[in-house]
JSON list of C-alpha atoms in Angstrom, two decimals:
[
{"chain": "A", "resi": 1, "resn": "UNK", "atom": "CA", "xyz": [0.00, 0.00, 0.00]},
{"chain": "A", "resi": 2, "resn": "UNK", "atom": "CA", "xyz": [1.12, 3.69, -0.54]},
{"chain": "A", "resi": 3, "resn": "UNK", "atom": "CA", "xyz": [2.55, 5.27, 2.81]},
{"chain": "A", "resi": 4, "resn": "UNK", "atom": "CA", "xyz": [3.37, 8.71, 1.40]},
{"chain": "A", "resi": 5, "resn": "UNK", "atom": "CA", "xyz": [0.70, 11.25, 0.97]},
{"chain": "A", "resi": 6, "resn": "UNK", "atom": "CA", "xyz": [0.08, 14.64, 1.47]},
{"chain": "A", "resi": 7, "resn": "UNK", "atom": "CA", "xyz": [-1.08, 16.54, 4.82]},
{"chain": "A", "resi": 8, "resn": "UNK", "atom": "CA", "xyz": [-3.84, 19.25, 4.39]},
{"chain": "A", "resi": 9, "resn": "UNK", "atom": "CA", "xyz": [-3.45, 21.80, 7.05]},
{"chain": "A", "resi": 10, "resn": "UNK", "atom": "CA", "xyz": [-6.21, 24.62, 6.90]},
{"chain": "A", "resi": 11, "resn": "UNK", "atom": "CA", "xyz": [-7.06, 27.75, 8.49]},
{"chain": "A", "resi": 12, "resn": "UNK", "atom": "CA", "xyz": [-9.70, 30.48, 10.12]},
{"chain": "A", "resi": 13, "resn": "UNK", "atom": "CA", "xyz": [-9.02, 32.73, 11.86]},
{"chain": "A", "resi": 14, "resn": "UNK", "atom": "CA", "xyz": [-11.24, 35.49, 10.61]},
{"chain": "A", "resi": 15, "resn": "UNK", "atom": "CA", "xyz": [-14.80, 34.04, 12.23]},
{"chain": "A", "resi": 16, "resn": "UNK", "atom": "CA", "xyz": [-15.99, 33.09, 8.97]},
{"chain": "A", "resi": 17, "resn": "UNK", "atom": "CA", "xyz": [-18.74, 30.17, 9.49]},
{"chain": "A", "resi": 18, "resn": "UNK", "atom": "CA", "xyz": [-19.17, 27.79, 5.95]},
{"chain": "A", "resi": 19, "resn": "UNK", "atom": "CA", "xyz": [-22.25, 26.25, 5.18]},
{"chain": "A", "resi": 20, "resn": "UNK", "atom": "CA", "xyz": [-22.51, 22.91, 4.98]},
{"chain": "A", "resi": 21, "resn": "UNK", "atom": "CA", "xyz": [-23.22, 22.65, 1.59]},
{"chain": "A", "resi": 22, "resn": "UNK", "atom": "CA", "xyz": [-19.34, 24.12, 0.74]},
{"chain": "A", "resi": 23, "resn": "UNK", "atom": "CA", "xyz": [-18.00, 21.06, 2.92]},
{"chain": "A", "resi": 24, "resn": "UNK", "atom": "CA", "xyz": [-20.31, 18.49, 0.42]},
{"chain": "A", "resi": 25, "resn": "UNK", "atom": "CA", "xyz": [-18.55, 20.43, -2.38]},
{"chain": "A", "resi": 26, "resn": "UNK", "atom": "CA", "xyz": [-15.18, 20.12, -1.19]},
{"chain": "A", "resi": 27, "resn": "UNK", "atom": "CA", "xyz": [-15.57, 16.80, -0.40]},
{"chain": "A", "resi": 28, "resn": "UNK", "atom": "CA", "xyz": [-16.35, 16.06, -4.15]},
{"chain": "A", "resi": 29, "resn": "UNK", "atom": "CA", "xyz": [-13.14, 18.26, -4.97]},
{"chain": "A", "resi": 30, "resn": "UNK", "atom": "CA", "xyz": [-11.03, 15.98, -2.92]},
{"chain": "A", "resi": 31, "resn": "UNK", "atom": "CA", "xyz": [-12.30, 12.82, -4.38]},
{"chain": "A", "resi": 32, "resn": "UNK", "atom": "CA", "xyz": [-11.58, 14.32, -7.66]},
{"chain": "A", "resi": 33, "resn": "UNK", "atom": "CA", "xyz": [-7.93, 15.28, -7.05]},
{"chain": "A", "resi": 34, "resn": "UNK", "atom": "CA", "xyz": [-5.35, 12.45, -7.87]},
{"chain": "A", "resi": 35, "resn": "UNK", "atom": "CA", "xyz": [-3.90, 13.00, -4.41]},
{"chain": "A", "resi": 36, "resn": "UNK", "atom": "CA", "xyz": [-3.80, 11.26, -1.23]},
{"chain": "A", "resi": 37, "resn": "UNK", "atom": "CA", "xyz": [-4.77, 12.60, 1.38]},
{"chain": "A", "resi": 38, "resn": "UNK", "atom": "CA", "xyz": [-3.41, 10.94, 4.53]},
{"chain": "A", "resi": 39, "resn": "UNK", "atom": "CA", "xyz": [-4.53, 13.48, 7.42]},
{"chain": "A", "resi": 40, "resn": "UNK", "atom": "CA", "xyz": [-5.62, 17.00, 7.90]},
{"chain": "A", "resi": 41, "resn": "UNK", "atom": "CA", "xyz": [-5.10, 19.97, 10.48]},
{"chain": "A", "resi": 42, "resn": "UNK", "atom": "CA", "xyz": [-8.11, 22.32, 11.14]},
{"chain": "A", "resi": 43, "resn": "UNK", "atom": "CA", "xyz": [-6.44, 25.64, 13.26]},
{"chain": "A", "resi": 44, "resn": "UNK", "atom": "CA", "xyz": [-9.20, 28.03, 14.19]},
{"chain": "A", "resi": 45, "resn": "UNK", "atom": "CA", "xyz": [-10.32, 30.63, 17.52]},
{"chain": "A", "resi": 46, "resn": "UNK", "atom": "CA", "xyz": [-13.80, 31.01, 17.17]},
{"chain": "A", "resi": 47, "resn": "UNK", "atom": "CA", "xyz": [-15.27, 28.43, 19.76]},
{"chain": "A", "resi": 48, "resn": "UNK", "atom": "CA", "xyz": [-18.31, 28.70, 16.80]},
{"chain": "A", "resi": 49, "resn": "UNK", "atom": "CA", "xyz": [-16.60, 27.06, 15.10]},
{"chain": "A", "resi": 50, "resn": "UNK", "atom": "CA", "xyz": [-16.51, 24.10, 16.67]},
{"chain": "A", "resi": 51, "resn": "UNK", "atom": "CA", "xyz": [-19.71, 23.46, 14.47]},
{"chain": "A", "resi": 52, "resn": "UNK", "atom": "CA", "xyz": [-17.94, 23.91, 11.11]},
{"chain": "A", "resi": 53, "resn": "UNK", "atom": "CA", "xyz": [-14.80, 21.09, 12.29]},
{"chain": "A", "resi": 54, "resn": "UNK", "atom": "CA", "xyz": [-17.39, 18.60, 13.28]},
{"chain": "A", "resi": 55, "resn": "UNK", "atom": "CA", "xyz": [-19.30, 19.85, 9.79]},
{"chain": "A", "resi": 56, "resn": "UNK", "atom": "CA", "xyz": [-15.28, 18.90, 8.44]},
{"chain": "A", "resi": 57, "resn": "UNK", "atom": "CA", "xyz": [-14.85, 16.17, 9.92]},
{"chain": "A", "resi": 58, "resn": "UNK", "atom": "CA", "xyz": [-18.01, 14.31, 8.81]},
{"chain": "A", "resi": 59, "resn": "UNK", "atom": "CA", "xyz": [-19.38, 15.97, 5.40]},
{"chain": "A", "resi": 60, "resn": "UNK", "atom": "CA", "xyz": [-16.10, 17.43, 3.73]},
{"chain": "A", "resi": 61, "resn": "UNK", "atom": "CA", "xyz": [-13.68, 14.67, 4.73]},
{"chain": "A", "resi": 62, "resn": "UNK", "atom": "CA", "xyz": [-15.34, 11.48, 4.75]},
{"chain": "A", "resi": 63, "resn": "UNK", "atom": "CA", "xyz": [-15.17, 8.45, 6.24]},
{"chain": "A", "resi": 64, "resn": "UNK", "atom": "CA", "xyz": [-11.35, 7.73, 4.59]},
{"chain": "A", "resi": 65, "resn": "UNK", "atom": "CA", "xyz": [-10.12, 9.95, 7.21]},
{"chain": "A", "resi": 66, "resn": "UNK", "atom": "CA", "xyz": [-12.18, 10.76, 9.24]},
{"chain": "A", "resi": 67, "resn": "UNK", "atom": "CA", "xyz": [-9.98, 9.78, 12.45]},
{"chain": "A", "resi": 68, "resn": "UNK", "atom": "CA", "xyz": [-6.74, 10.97, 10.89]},
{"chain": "A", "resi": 69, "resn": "UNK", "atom": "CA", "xyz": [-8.05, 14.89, 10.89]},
{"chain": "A", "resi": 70, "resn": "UNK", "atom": "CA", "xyz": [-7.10, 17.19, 14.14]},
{"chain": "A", "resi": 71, "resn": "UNK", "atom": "CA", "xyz": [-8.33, 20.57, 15.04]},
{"chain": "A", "resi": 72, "resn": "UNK", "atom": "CA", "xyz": [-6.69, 22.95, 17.25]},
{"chain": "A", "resi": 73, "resn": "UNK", "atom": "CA", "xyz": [-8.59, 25.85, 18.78]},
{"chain": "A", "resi": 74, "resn": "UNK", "atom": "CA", "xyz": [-6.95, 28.31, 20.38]},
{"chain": "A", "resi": 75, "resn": "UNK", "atom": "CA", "xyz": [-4.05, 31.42, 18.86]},
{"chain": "A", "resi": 76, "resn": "UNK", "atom": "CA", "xyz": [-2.16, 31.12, 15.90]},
{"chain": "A", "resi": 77, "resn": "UNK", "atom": "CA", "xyz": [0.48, 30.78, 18.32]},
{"chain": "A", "resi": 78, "resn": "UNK", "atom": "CA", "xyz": [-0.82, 27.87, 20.22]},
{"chain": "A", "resi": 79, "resn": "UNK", "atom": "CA", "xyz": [-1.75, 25.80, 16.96]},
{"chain": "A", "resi": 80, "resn": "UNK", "atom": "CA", "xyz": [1.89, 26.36, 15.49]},
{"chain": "A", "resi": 81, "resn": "UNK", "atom": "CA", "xyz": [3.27, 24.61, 18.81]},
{"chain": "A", "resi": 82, "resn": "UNK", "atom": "CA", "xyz": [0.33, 22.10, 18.40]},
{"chain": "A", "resi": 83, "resn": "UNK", "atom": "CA", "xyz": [1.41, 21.93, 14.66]},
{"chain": "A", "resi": 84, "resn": "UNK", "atom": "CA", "xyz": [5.16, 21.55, 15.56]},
{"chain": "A", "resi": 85, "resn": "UNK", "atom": "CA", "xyz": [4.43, 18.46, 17.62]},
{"chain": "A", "resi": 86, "resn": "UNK", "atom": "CA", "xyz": [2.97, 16.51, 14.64]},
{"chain": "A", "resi": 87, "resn": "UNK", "atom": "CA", "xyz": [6.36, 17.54, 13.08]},
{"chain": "A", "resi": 88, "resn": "UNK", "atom": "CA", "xyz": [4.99, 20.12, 10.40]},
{"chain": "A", "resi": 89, "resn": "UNK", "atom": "CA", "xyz": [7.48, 23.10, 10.15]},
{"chain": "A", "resi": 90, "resn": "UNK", "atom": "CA", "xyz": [5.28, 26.27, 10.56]},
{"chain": "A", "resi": 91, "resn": "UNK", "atom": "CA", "xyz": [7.80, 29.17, 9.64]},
{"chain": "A", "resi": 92, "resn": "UNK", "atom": "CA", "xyz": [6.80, 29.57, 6.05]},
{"chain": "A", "resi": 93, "resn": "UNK", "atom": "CA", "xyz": [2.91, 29.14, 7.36]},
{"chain": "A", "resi": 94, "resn": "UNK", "atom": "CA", "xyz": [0.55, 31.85, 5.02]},
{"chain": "A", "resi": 95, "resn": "UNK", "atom": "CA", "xyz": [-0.30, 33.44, 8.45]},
{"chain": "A", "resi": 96, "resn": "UNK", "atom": "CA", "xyz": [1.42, 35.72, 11.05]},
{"chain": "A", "resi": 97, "resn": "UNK", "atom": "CA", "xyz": [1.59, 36.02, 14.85]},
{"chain": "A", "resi": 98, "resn": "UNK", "atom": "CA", "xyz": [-1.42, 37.60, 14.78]},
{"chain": "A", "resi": 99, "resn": "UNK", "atom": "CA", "xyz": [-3.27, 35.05, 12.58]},
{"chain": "A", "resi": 100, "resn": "UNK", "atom": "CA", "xyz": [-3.70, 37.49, 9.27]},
{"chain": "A", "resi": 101, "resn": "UNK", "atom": "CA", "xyz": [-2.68, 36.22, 5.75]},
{"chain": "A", "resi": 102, "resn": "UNK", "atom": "CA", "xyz": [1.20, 36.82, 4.58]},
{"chain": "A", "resi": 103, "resn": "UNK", "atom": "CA", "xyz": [2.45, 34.64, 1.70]},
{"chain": "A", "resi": 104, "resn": "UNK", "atom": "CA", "xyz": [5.69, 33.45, 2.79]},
{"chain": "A", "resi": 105, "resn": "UNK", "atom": "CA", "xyz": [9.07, 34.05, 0.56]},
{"chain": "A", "resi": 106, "resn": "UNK", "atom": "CA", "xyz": [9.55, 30.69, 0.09]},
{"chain": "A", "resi": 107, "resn": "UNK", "atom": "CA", "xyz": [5.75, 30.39, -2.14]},
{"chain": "A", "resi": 108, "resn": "UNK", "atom": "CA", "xyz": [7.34, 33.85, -4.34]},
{"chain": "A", "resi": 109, "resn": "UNK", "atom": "CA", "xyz": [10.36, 31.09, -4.75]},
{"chain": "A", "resi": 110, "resn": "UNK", "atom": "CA", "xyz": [8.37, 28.43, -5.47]},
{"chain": "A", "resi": 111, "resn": "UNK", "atom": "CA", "xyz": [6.60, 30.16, -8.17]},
{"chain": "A", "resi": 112, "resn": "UNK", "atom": "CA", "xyz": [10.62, 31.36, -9.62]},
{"chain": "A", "resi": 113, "resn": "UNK", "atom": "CA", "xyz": [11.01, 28.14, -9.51]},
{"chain": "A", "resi": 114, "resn": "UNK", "atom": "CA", "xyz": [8.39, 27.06, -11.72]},
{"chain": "A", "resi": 115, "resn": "UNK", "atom": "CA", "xyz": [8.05, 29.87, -14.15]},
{"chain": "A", "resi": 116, "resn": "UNK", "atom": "CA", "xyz": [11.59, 28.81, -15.03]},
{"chain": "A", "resi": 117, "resn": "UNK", "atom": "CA", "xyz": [10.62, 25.45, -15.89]},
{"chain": "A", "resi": 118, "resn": "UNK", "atom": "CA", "xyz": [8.07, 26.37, -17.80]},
{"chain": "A", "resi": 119, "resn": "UNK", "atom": "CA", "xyz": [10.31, 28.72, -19.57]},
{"chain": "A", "resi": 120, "resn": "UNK", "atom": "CA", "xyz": [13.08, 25.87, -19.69]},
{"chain": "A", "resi": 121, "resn": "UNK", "atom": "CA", "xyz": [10.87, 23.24, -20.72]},
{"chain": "A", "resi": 122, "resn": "UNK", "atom": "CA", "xyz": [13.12, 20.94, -17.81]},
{"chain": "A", "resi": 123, "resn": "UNK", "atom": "CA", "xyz": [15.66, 22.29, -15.31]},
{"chain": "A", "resi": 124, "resn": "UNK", "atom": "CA", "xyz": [17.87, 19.21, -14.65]},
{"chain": "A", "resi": 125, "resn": "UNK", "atom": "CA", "xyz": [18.39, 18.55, -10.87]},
{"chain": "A", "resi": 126, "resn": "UNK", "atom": "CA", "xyz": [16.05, 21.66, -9.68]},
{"chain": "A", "resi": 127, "resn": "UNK", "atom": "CA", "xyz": [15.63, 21.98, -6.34]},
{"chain": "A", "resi": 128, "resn": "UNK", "atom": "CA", "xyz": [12.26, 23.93, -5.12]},
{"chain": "A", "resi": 129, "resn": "UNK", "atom": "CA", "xyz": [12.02, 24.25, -1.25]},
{"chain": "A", "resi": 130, "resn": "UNK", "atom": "CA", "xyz": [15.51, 23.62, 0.19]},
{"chain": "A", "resi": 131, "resn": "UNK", "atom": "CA", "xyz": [15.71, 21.04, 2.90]},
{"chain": "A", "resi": 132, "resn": "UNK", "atom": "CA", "xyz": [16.24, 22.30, 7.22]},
{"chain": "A", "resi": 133, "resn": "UNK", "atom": "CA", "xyz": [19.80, 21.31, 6.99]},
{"chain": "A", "resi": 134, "resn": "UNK", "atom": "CA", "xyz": [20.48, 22.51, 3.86]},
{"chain": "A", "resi": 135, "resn": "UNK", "atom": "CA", "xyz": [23.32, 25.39, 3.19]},
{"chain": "A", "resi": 136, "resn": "UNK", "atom": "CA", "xyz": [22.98, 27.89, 1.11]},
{"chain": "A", "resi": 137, "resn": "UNK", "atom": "CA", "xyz": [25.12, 30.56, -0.90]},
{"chain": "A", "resi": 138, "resn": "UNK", "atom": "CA", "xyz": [24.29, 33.73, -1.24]},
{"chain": "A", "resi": 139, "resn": "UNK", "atom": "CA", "xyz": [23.82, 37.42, 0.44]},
{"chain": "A", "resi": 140, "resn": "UNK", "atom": "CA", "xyz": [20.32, 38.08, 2.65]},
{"chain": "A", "resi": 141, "resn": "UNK", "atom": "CA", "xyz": [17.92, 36.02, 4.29]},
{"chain": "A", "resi": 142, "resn": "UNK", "atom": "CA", "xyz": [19.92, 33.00, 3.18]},
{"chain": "A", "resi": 143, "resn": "UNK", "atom": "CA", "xyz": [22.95, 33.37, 6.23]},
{"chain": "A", "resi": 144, "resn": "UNK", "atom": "CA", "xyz": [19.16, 33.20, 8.69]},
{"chain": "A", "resi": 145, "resn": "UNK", "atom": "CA", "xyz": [18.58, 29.47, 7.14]},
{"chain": "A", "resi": 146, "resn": "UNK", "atom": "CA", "xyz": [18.82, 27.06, 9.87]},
{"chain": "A", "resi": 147, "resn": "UNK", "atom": "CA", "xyz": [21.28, 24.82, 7.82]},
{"chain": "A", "resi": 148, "resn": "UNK", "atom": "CA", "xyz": [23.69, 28.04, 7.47]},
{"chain": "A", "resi": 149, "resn": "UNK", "atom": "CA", "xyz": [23.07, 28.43, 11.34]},
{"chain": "A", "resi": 150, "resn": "UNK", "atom": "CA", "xyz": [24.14, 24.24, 12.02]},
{"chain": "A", "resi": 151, "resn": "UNK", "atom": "CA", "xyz": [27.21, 24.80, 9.60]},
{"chain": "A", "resi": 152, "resn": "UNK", "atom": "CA", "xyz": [28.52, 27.73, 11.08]},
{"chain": "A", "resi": 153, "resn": "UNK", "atom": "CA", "xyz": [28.20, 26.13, 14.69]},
{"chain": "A", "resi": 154, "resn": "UNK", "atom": "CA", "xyz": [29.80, 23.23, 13.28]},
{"chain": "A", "resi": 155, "resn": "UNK", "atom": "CA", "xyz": [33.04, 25.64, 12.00]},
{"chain": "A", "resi": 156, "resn": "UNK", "atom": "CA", "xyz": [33.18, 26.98, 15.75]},
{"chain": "A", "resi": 157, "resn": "UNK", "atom": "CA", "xyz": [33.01, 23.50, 16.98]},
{"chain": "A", "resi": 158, "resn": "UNK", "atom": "CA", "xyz": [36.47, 22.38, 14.96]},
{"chain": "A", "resi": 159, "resn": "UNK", "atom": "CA", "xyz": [37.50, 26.22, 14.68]},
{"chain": "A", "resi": 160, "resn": "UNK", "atom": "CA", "xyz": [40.66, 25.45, 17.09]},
{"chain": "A", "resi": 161, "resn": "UNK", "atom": "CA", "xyz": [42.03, 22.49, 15.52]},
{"chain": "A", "resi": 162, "resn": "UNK", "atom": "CA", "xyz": [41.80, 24.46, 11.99]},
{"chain": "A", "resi": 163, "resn": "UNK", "atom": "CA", "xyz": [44.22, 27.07, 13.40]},
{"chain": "A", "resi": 164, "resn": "UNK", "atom": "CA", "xyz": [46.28, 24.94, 15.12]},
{"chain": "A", "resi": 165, "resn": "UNK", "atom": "CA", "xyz": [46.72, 22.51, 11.90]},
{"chain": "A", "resi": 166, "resn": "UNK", "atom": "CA", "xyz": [49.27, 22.73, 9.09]},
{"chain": "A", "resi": 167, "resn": "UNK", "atom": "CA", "xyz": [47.74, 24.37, 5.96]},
{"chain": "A", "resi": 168, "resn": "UNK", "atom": "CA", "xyz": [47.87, 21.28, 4.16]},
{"chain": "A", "resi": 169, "resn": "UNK", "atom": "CA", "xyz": [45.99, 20.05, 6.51]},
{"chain": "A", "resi": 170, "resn": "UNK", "atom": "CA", "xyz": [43.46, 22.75, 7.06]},
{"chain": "A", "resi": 171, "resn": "UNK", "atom": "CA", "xyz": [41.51, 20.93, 3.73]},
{"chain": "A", "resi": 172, "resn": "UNK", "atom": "CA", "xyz": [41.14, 17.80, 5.49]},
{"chain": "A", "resi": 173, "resn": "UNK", "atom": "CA", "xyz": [39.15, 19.40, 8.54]},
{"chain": "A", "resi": 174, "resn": "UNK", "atom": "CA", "xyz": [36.84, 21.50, 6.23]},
{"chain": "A", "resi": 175, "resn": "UNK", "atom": "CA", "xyz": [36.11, 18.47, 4.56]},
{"chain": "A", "resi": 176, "resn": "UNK", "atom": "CA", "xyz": [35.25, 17.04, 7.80]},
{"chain": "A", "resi": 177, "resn": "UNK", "atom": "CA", "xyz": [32.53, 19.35, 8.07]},
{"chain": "A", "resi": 178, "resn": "UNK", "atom": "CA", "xyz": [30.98, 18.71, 4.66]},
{"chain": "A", "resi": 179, "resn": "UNK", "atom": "CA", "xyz": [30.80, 15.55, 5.28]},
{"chain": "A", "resi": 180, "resn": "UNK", "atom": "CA", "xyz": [28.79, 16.11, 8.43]},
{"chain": "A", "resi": 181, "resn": "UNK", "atom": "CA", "xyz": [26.74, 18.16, 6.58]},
{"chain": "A", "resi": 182, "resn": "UNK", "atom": "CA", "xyz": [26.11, 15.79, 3.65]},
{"chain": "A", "resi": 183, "resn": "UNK", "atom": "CA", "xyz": [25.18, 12.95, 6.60]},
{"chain": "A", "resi": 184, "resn": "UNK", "atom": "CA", "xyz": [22.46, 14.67, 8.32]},
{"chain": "A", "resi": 185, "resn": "UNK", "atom": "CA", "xyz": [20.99, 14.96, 4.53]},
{"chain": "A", "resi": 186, "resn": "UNK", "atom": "CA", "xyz": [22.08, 18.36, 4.16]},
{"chain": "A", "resi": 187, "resn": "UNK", "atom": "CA", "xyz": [23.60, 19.91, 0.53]},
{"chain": "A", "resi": 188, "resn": "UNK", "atom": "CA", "xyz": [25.12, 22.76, -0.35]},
{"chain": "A", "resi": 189, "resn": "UNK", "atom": "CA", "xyz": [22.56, 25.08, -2.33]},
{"chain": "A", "resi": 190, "resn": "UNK", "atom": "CA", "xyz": [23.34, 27.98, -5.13]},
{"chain": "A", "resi": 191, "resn": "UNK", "atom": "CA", "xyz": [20.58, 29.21, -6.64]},
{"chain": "A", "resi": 192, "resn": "UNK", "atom": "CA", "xyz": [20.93, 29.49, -10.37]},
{"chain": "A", "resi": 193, "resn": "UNK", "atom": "CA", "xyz": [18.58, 30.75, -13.07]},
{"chain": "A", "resi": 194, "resn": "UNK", "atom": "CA", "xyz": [15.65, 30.77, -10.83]},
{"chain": "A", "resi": 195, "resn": "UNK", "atom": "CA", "xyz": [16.32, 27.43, -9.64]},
{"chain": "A", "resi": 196, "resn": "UNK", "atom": "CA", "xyz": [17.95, 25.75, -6.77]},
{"chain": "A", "resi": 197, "resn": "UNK", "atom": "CA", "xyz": [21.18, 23.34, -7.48]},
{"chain": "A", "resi": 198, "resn": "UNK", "atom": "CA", "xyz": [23.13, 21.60, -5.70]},
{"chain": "A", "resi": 199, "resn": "UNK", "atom": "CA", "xyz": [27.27, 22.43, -6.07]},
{"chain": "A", "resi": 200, "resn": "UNK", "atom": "CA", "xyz": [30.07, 20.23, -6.24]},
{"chain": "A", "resi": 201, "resn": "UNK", "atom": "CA", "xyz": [32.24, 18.82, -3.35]},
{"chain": "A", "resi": 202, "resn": "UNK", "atom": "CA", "xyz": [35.22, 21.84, -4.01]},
{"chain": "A", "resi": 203, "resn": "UNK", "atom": "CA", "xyz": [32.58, 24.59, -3.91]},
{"chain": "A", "resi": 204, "resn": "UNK", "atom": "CA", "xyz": [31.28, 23.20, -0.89]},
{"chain": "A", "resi": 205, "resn": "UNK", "atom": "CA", "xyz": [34.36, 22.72, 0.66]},
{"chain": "A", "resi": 206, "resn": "UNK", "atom": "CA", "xyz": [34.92, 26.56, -0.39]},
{"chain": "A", "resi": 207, "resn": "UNK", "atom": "CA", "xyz": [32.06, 27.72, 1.31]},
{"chain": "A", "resi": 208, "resn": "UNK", "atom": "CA", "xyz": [33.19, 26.20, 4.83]},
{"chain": "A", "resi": 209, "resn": "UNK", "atom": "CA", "xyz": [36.64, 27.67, 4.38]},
{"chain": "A", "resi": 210, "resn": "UNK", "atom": "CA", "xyz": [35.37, 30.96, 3.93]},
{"chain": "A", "resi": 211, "resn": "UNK", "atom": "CA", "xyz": [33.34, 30.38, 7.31]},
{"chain": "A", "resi": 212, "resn": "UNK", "atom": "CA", "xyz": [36.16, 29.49, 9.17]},
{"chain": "A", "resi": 213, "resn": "UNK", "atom": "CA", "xyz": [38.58, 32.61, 7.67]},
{"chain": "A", "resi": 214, "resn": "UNK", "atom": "CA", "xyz": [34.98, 34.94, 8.87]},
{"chain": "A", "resi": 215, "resn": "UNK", "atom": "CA", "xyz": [35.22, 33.33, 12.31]},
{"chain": "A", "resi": 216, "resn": "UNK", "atom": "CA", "xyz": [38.73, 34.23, 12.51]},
{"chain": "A", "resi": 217, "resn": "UNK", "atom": "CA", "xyz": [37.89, 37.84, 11.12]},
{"chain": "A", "resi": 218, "resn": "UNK", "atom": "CA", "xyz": [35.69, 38.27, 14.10]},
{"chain": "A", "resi": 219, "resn": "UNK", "atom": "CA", "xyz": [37.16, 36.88, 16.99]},
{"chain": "A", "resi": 220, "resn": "UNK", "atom": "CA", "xyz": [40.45, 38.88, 15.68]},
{"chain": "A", "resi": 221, "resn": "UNK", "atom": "CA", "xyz": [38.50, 42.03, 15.86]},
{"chain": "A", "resi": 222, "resn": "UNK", "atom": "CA", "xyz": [37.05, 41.02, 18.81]},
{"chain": "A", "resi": 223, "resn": "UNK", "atom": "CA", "xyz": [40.32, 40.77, 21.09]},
{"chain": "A", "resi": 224, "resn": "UNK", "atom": "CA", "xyz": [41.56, 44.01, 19.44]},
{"chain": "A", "resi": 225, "resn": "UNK", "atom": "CA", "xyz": [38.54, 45.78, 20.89]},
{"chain": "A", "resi": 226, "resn": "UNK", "atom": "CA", "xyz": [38.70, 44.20, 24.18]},
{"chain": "A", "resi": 227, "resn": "UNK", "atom": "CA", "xyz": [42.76, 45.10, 24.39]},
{"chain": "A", "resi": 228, "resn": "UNK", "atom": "CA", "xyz": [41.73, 48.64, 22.75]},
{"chain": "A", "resi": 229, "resn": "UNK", "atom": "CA", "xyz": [39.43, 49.01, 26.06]},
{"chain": "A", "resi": 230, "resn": "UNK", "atom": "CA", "xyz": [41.70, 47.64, 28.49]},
{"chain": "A", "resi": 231, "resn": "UNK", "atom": "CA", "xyz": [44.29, 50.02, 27.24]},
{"chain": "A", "resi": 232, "resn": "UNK", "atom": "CA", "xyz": [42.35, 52.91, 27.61]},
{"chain": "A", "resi": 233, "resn": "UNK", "atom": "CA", "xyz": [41.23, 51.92, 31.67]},
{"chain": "A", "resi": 234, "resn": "UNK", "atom": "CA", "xyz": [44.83, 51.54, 31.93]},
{"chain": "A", "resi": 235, "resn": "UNK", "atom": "CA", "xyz": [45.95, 54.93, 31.24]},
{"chain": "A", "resi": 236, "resn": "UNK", "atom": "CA", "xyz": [45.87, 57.73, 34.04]},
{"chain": "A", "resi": 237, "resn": "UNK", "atom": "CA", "xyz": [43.36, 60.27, 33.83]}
]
């Protein structure tokens, strides 16, 4: 039997009751759609609505799933924890904090990604959404991406053994952190022509170098300050 299918999660937070005649309809539209559906997430904060989930539940989703659908009343807070703990990421959720619609970046990406194809006809190896551990190149939002954030923690980790090693050597412990990269599933990311690709072991190994000669950067600035202050306490008044 098919395991893999796809989660529905669904949102109101704007006190908008359906009818039940719309969850009949969407019901049909569901049955049309050559997808499966495996399970379903109904966030909301009008206890009204209580009505419409059970209206969900029975009328729009069916007797297929009918015990694989959860609701969560309460903030848009509170249903992103309740969310995390059925281990769906909820950072590029189409809502804010306070529960009003904002398209993430990653859909406008999504959408690059696509047009491009179309445009293409095929993008070999494209890459749409790129992975939690995943590193990527690049100025911006990308150095915020939770696999940039792992790899650079993984640099400070090894940091003193780099600068204590010969510089023949230095290659060998850089490679040591692609390779823990590459085994928690992560890859190093460039995007290219609208499209995410993965880059070769070199440019990887690159890209943790340059890490490692930042670090340095910083913590060199970093004692000059401090002996730049301790200096200037020193000195009589």
């Amino acid at each position: 039997t098919q395991k893999k299918g796809v989660i529905m999660v669904m949102y109101n937070y704007w006190s908008s009751i359906e009818k039940l005649e719309i969850f009949r309809k969407q019901r049909a539209v569901l049955a049309a759609l050559p997808i499966r559906w495996i399970g379903g997430h109904f966030c909301y904060n009008n206890p009204l609505l209580r009505f419409a989930a059970a209206g969900m539940q029975l009328l729009s989703i069916g007797n297929f799933a009918r015990f694989r659908l959860q609701t969560h009343y309460g903030s848009p807070e509170e249903a992103a924890f309740r969310l995390q703990t059925f281990g769906i990421p909820t950072e590029n959720t189409p809502t804010d904090k306070e529960g009003f619609f904002s398209v993430p970046l990653c859909h406008y990406d999504w959408i690059k990604v696509h047009e491009s194809r179309d445009e293409q006809a095929s993008v070999p190896d494209a890459i749409t959404i790129p992975r939690r551990f995943d590193v990527l190149f690049g100025k911006g939002n990308a150095k915020y991406h939770t696999g940039n954030l792992r790899c650079i923690h993984l640099v400070e980790m090894v940091a003193e053994r780099y600068e204590n090693t010969k510089r023949a050597d230095k290659t060998e412990v850089a490679d040591e952190v692609v390779s823990m990269i590459h085994n928690s599933h992560g890859r190093f990311l460039k995007w290219n022509n609208g499209v995410w690709t993965e880059v070769d072991h070199k440019t990887a190994r690159e890209k943790v170098s340059n890490y490692f000669r930042s670090l340095r950067g910083h913590r060199s600035k970093g004692t000059r300050e401090k002996n730049s202050a301790v200096k200037k306490r020193s000195q009589p008044s």
